[in-house]
Short mmCIF file of C-alpha atoms in Angstrom, two decimals:
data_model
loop_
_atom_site.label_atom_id
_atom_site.label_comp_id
_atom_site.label_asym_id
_atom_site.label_seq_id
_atom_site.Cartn_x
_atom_site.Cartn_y
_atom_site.Cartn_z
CA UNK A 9 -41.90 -43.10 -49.36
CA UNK A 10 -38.59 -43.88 -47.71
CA UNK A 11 -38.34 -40.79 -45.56
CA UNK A 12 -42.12 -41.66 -44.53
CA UNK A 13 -40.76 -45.21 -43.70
CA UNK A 14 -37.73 -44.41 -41.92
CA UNK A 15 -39.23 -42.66 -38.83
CA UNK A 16 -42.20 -45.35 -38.47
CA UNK A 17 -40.22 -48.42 -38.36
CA UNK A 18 -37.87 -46.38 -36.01
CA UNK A 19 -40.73 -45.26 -33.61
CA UNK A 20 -41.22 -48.32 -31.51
CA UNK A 21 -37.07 -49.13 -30.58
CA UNK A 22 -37.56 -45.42 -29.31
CA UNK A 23 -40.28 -46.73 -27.04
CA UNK A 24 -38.25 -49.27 -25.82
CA UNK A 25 -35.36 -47.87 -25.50
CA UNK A 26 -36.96 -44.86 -24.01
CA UNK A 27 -38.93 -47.14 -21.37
CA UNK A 28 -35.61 -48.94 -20.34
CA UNK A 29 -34.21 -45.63 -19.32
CA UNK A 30 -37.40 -45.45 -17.26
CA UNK A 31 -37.20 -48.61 -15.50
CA UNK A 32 -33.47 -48.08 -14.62
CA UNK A 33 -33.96 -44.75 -13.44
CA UNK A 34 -36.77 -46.06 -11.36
CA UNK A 35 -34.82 -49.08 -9.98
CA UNK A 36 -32.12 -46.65 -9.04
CA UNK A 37 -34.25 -44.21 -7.05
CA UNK A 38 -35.74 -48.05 -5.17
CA UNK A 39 -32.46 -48.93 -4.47
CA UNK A 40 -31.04 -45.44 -3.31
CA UNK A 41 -32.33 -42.97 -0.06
CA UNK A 42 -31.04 -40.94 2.89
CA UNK A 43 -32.19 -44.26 5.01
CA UNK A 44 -28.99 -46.66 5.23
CA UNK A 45 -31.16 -49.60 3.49
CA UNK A 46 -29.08 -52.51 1.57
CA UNK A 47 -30.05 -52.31 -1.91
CA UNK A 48 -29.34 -56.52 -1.99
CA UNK A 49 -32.45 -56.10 0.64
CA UNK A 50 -34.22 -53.94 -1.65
CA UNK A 51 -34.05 -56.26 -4.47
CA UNK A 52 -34.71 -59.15 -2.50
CA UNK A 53 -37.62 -57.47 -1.03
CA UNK A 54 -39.06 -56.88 -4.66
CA UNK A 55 -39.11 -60.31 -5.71
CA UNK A 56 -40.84 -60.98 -2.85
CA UNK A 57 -43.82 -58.65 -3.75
CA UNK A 58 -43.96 -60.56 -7.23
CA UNK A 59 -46.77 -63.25 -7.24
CA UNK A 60 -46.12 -66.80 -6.76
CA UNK A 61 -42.28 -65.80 -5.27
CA UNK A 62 -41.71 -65.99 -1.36
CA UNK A 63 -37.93 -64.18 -0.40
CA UNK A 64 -36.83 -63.28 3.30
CA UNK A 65 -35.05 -59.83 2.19
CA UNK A 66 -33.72 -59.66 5.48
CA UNK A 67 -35.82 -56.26 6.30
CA UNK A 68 -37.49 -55.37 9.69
CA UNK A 69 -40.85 -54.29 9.42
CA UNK A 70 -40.06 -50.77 9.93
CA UNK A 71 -37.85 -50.67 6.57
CA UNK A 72 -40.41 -52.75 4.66
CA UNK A 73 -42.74 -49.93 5.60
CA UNK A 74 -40.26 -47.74 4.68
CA UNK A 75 -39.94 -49.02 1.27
CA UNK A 76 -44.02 -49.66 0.36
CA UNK A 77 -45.31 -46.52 1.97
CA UNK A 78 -42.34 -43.75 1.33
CA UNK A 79 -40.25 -44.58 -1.20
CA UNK A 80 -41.66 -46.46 -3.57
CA UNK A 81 -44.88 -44.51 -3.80
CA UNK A 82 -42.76 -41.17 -4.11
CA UNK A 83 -41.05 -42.87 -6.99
CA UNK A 84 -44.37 -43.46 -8.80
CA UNK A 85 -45.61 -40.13 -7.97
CA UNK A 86 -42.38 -38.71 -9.39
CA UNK A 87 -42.66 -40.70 -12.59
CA UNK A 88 -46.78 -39.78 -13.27
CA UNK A 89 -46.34 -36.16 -12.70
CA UNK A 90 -42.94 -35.61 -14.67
CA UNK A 91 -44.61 -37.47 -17.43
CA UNK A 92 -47.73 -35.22 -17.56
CA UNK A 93 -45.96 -31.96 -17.09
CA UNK A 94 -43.55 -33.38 -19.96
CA UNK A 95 -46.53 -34.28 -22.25
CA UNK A 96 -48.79 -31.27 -21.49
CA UNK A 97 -45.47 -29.20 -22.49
CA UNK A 98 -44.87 -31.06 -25.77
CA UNK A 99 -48.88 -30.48 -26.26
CA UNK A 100 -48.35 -26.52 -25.89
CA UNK A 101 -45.29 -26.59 -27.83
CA UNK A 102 -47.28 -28.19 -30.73
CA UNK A 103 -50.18 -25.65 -30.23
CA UNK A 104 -47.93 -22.58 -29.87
CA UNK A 105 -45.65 -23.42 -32.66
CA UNK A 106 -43.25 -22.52 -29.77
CA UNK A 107 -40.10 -24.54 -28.29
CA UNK A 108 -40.15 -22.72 -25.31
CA UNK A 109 -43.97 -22.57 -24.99
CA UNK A 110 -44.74 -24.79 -21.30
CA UNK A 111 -47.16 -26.62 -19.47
CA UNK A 112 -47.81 -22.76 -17.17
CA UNK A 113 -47.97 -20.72 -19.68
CA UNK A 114 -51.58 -19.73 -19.56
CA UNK A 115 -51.97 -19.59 -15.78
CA UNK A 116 -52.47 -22.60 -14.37
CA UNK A 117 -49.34 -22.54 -11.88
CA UNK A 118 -50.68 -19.00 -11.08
CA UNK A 119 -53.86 -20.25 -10.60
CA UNK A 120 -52.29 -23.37 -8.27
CA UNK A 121 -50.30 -21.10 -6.42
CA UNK A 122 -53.08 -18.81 -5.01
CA UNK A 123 -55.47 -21.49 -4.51
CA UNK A 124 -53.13 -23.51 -2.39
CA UNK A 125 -51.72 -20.56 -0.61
CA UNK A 126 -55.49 -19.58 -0.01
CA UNK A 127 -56.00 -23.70 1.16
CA UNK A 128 -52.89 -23.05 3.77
CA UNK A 129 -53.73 -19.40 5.19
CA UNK A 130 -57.64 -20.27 5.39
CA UNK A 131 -58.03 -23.95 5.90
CA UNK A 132 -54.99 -25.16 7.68
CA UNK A 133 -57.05 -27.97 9.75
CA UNK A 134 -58.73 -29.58 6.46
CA UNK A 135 -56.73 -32.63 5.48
CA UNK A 136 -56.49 -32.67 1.72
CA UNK A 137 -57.57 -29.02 0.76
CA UNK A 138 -54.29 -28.53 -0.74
CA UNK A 139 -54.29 -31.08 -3.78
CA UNK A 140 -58.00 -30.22 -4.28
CA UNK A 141 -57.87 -25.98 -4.32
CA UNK A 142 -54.17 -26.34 -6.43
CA UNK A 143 -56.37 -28.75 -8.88
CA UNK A 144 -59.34 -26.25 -9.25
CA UNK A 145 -56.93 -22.92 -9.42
CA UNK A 146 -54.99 -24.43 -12.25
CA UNK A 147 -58.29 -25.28 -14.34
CA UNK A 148 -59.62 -21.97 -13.15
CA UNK A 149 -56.12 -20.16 -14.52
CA UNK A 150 -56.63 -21.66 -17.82
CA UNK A 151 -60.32 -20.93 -18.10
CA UNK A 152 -59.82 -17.07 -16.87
CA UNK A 153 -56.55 -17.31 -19.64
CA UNK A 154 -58.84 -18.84 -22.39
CA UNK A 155 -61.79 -16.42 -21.76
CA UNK A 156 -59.55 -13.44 -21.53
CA UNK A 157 -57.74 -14.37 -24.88
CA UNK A 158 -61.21 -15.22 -27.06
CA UNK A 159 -62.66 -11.98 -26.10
CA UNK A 160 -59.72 -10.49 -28.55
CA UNK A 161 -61.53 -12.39 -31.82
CA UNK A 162 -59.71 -15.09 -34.04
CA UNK A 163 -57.86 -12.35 -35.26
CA UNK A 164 -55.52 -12.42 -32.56
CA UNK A 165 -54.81 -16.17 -32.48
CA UNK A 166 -52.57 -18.15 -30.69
CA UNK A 167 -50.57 -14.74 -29.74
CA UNK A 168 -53.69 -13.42 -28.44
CA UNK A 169 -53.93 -15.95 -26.20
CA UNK A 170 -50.40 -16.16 -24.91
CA UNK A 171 -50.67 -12.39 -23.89
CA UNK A 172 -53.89 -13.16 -21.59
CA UNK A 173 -51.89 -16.02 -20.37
CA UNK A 174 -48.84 -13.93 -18.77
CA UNK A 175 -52.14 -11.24 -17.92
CA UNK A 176 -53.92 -13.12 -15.90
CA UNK A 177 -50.59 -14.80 -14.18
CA UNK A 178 -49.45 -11.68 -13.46
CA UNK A 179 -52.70 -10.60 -11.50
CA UNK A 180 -53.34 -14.18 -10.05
CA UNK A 181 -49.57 -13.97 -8.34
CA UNK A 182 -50.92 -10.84 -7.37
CA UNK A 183 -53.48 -11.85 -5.78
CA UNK A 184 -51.74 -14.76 -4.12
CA UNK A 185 -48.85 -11.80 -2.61
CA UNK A 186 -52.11 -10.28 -1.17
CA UNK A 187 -53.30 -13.31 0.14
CA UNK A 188 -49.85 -14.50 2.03
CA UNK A 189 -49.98 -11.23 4.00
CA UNK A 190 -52.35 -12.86 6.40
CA UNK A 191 -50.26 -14.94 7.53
CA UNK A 192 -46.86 -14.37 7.55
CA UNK A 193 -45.74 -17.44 9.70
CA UNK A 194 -47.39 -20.26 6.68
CA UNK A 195 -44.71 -19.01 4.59
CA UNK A 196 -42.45 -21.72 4.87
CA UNK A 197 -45.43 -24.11 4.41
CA UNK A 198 -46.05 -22.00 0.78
CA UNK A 199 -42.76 -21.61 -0.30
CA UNK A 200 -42.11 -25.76 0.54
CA UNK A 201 -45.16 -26.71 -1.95
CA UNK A 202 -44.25 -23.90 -4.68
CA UNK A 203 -41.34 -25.68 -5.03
CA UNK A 204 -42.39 -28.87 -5.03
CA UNK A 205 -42.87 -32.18 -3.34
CA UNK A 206 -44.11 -35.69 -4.87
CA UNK A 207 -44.01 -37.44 -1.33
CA UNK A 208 -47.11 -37.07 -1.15
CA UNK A 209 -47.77 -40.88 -0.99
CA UNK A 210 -50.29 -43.44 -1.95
CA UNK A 211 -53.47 -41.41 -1.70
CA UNK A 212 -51.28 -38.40 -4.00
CA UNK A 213 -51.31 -41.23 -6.49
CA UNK A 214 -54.63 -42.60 -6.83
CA UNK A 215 -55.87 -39.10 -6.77
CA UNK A 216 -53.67 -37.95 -9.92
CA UNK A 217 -54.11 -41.29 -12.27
CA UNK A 218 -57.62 -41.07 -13.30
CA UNK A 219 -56.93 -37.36 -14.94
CA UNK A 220 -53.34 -38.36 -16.13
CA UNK A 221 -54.86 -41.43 -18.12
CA UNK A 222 -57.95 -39.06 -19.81
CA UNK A 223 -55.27 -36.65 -20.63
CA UNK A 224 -52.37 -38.66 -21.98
CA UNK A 225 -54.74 -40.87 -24.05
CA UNK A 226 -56.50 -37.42 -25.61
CA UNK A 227 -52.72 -35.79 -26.29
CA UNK A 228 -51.46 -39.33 -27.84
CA UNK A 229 -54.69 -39.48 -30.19
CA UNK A 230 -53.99 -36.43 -31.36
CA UNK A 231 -50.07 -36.44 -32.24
CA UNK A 232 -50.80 -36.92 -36.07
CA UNK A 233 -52.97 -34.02 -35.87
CA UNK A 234 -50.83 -31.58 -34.43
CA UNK A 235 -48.47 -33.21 -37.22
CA UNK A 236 -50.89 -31.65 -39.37
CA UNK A 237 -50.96 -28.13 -37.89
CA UNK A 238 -47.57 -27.66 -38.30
CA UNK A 239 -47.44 -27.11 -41.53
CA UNK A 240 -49.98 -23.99 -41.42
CA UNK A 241 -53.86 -24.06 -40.62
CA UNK A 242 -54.54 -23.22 -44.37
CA UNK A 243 -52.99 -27.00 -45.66
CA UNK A 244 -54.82 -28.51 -42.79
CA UNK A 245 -58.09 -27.22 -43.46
CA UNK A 246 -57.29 -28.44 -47.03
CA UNK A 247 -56.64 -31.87 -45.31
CA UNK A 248 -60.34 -31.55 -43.80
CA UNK A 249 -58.56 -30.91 -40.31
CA UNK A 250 -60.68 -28.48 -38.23
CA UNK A 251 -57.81 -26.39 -36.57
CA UNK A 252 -59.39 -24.19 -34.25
CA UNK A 253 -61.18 -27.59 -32.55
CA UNK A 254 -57.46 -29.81 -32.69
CA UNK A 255 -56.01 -26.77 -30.46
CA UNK A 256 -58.72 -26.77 -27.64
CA UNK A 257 -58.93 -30.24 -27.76
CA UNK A 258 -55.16 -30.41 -27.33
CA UNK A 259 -55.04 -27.26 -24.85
CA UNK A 260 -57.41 -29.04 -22.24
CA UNK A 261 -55.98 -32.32 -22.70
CA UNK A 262 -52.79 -30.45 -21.94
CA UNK A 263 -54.02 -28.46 -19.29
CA UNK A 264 -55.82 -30.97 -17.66
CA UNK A 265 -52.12 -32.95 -17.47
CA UNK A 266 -50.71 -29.75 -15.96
CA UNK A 267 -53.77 -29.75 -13.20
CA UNK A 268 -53.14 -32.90 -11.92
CA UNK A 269 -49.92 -32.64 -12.07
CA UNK A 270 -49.85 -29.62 -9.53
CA UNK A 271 -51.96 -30.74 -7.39
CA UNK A 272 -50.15 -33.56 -6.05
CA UNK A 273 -46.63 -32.21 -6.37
CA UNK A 274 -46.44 -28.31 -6.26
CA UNK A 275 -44.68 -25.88 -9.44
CA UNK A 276 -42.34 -28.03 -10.53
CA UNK A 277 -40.53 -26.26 -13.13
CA UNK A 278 -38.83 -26.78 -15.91
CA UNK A 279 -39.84 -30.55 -16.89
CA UNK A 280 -42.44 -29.41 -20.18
CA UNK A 281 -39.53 -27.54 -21.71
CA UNK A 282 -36.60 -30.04 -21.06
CA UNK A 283 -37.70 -33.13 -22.07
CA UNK A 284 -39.76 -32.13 -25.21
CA UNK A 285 -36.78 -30.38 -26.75
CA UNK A 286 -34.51 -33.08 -25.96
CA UNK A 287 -37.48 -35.61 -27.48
CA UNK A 288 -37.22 -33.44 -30.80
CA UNK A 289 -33.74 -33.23 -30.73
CA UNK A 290 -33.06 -37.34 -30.72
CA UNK A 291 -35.97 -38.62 -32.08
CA UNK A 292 -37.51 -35.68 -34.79
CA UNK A 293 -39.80 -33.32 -34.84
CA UNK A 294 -43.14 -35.69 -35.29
CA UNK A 295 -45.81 -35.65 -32.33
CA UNK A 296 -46.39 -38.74 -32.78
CA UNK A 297 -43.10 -40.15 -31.20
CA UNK A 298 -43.00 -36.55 -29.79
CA UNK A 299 -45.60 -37.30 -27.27
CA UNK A 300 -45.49 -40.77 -25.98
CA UNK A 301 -40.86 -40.17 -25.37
CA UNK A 302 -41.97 -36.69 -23.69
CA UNK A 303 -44.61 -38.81 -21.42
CA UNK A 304 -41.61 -41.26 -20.90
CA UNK A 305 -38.59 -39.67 -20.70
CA UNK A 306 -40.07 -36.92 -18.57
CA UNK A 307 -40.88 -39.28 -16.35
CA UNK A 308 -37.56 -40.89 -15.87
CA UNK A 309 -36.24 -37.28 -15.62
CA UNK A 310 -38.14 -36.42 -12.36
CA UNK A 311 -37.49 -39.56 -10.87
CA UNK A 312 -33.89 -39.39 -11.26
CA UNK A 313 -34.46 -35.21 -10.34
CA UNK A 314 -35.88 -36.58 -7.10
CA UNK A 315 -33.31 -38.86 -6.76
CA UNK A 316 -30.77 -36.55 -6.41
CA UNK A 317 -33.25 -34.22 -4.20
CA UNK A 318 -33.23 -36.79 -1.61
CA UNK A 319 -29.47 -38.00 -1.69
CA UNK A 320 -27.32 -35.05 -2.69
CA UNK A 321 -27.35 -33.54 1.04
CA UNK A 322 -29.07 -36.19 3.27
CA UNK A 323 -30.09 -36.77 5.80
CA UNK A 324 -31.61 -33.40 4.83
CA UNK A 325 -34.07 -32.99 1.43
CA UNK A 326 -33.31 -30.67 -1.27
CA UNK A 327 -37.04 -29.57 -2.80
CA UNK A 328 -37.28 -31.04 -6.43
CA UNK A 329 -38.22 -27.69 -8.16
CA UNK A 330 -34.49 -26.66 -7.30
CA UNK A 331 -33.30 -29.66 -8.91
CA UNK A 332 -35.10 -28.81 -11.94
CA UNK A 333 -34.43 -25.54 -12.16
CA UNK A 334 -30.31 -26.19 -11.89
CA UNK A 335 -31.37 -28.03 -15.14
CA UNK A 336 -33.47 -26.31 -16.45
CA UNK A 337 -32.30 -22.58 -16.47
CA UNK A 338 -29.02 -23.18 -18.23
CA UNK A 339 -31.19 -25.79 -20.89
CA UNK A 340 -33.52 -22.81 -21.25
CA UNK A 341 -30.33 -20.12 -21.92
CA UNK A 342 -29.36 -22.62 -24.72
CA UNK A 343 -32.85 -23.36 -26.02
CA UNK A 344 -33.54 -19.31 -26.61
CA UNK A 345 -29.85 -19.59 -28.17
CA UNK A 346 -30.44 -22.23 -30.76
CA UNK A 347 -33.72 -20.43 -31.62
CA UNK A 348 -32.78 -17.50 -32.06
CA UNK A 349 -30.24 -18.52 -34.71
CA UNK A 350 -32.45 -20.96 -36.11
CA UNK A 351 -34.27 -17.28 -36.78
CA UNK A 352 -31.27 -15.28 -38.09
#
C-alpha cells in the first residue's frame, strides 16, 4: 500500500511544479523577440489586459499590435501544439510498448507532408488550404496505416502495424517527391512548413483547440488503462480490460493530437519522444502522471524551442523543427543507448 501511496500523493506537486515551468517559459518568450520591446512595457502592458486594472505601458500602438497579434498568439500556438505532439507521443509510447515509438510513426506527417505540398503546388491562391489538406493527410496517413496493418490479422499485432506505418510513409513521401516536381520554384514555401512554423496566429489557434481538447481529455481518461496494458494483454483481460478497444481508442485520440497539431504548425520533430522520456524519467513510469507532465512540459518545451528560434540569430528566424531536432537527435542517440542496455 505504501508504494501505491507514494506516487498518488506525489502526482499533483508534479502538476504544479510542472505548470510553473510552463508559465515561466511562457512569460519569457512575452518578454523576449527580435523587436527591441522593453520587457518593463511588456509587463506593464499585461496588467493592463487583466480586468478591472487600467496601466499606460508606455507602448505605441504599433508594438501593442505587435504584442496581441504576433507574439503572444505564437506563444499560445507554440504551447497547444508542443503539448499535443508531446501527449499523442506518450499515447504511442504506451500503445507500442516502445520509448522511441512517436506521434509520426504511422504516417500522419507523411500524410501532412503530401497534402500540404499538394495545397501549395495546386492551390496557391486559396487562403487556408494549407492547415485544412495537412489536417486531412495526417488522418488519411493513419487510416491508410491502420487499414494496411489489420489486413495482416491479430496475429501480427502491434508490430504488424508499425511495419504498415513506415510502408505507407515511405510511399506517401513518395508520392509527395512526385508531386514537388511540378513546381520546382514552391520549394522554399514546402521546405519552410516541413519544418515548421507556429506563427500562424489567432485564427491557427482557434482552429487547433477544439481537436486538442477532444483528444487530450480521451488520452487523460485513459492513462490508468494503458497502466493496465503494460503489464501484458493476458492480466488485463483478466482485469475485464478490453485491450484491442483501449489501443484504438488511444491511437485516434493520439492521432487526432498529432493532426491538429500539423496542421497549424508543420513536422515539428522530435517533441513526442523528448518530453515523454524525460516525463518517465522524473516522475515514473505511470500514464497517469505520464500524460498530463507530457501535455505540460511539452508545451513549455516548444515555447522555449521557439524562443530560441526567434532570438538566437535575429533579426532573422531560425525554423523551430531545427531547434528541435539540435535536441532531439543527440536525446534520441542516448534514448536507443539506454534501451538497448536496458535489453542486454
Amino acid at each position: 500500500m505504501v508504494t501505491q501511496a507514494g506516487p498518488s500523493r506525489a502526482r499533483p506537486l508534479w502538476v504544479v511544479g510542472a505548470l510553473g515551468v510552463l508559465a515561466v517559459s511562457m512569460i519569457a518568450a512575452l518578454l523576449d523577440g527580435a523587436a527591441d520591446i522593453s520587457p518593463w512595457q511588456v509587463v506593464l502592458q499585461v496588467v493592463d489586459w487583466l480586468p478591472f486594472t487600467h496601466v499606460d505601458s508606455g507602448l505605441a500602438p504599433v508594438e501593442q499590435g505587435l504584442l496581441f497579434e504576433l507574439r503572444l498568439p505564437r506563444v499560445l500556438v507554440a504551447a497547444v501544439v508542443g503539448g499535443l505532439l508531446a501527449m499523442a507521443g506518450a499515447g504511442y509510447q504506451g500503445v507500442f510498448r516502445n520509448p522511441l515509438a512517436d506521434p509520426y510513426l504511422l504516417g500522419a506527417a507523411a500524410g501532412a507532408g503530401l497534402a500540404a505540398t499538394a495545397a501549395i503546388v495546386l492551390l496557391p491562391a486559396v487562403a487556408g488550404s494549407i492547415p485544412v489538406a495537412a489536417f486531412l493527410g495526417a488522418v488519411g496517413g493513419v487510416f491508410l496505416a491502420y487499414t494496411l496493418g489489420n489486413t495482416a490479422g491479430r496475429a501480427g499485432g502491434t508490430a504488424t502495424l508499425v511495419l504498415a506505418g513506415v510502408a505507407v510513409t515511405s510511399f506517401l513521401t513518395a508520392i509527395q517527391t512526385f508531386v514537388q516536381q511540378f513546381k520546382v520554384e514552391e520549394l522554399q514555401r514546402i521546405y519552410s512548413w516541413i519544418l515548421g512554423d507556429v506563427g500562424g496566429g489567432w485564427d491557427q489557434l482557434w482552429l487547433v483547440l477544439p481537436y486538442a481538447a477532444v483528444s487530450a481529455v480521451l488520452l487523460l481518461l485513459h492513462g490508468r488503462m494503458l497502466d493496465v496494458l503494460s503489464v501484458g494483454d493476458e492480466e488485463a483481460a483478466s482485469l475485464g480490460l478490453r485491450a484491442a478497444r483501449v489501443r484504438l481508442v488511444v491511437l485516434l485520440a493520439a492521432s487526432l493530437a498529432t493532426a491538429a497539431a500539423v496542421a497549424v504548425s508543420g513536422l515539428i520533430g522530435f517533441v513526442g519522444i523528448v518530453v515523454p522520456h524525460v516525463v518517465r524519467r522524473i516522475a515514473g513510469g505511470s500514464y497517469r502522471i505520464v500524460l498530463p507532465l507530457s501535455m505540460i512540459g511539452g508545451a513549455a518545451f516548444l515555447v522555449l524551442a521557439d524562443l530560441v528560434a526567434r532570438t538566437v540569430l535575429a533579426p532573422a528566424e531560425l525554423p523551430i523543427g531545427v531547434v528541435t531536432m539540435f535536441v532531439g537527435a543527440p536525446f534520441f542517440v542516448a534514448v536507443l543507448r539506454m534501451t538497448r542496455r536496458t535489453s542486454t
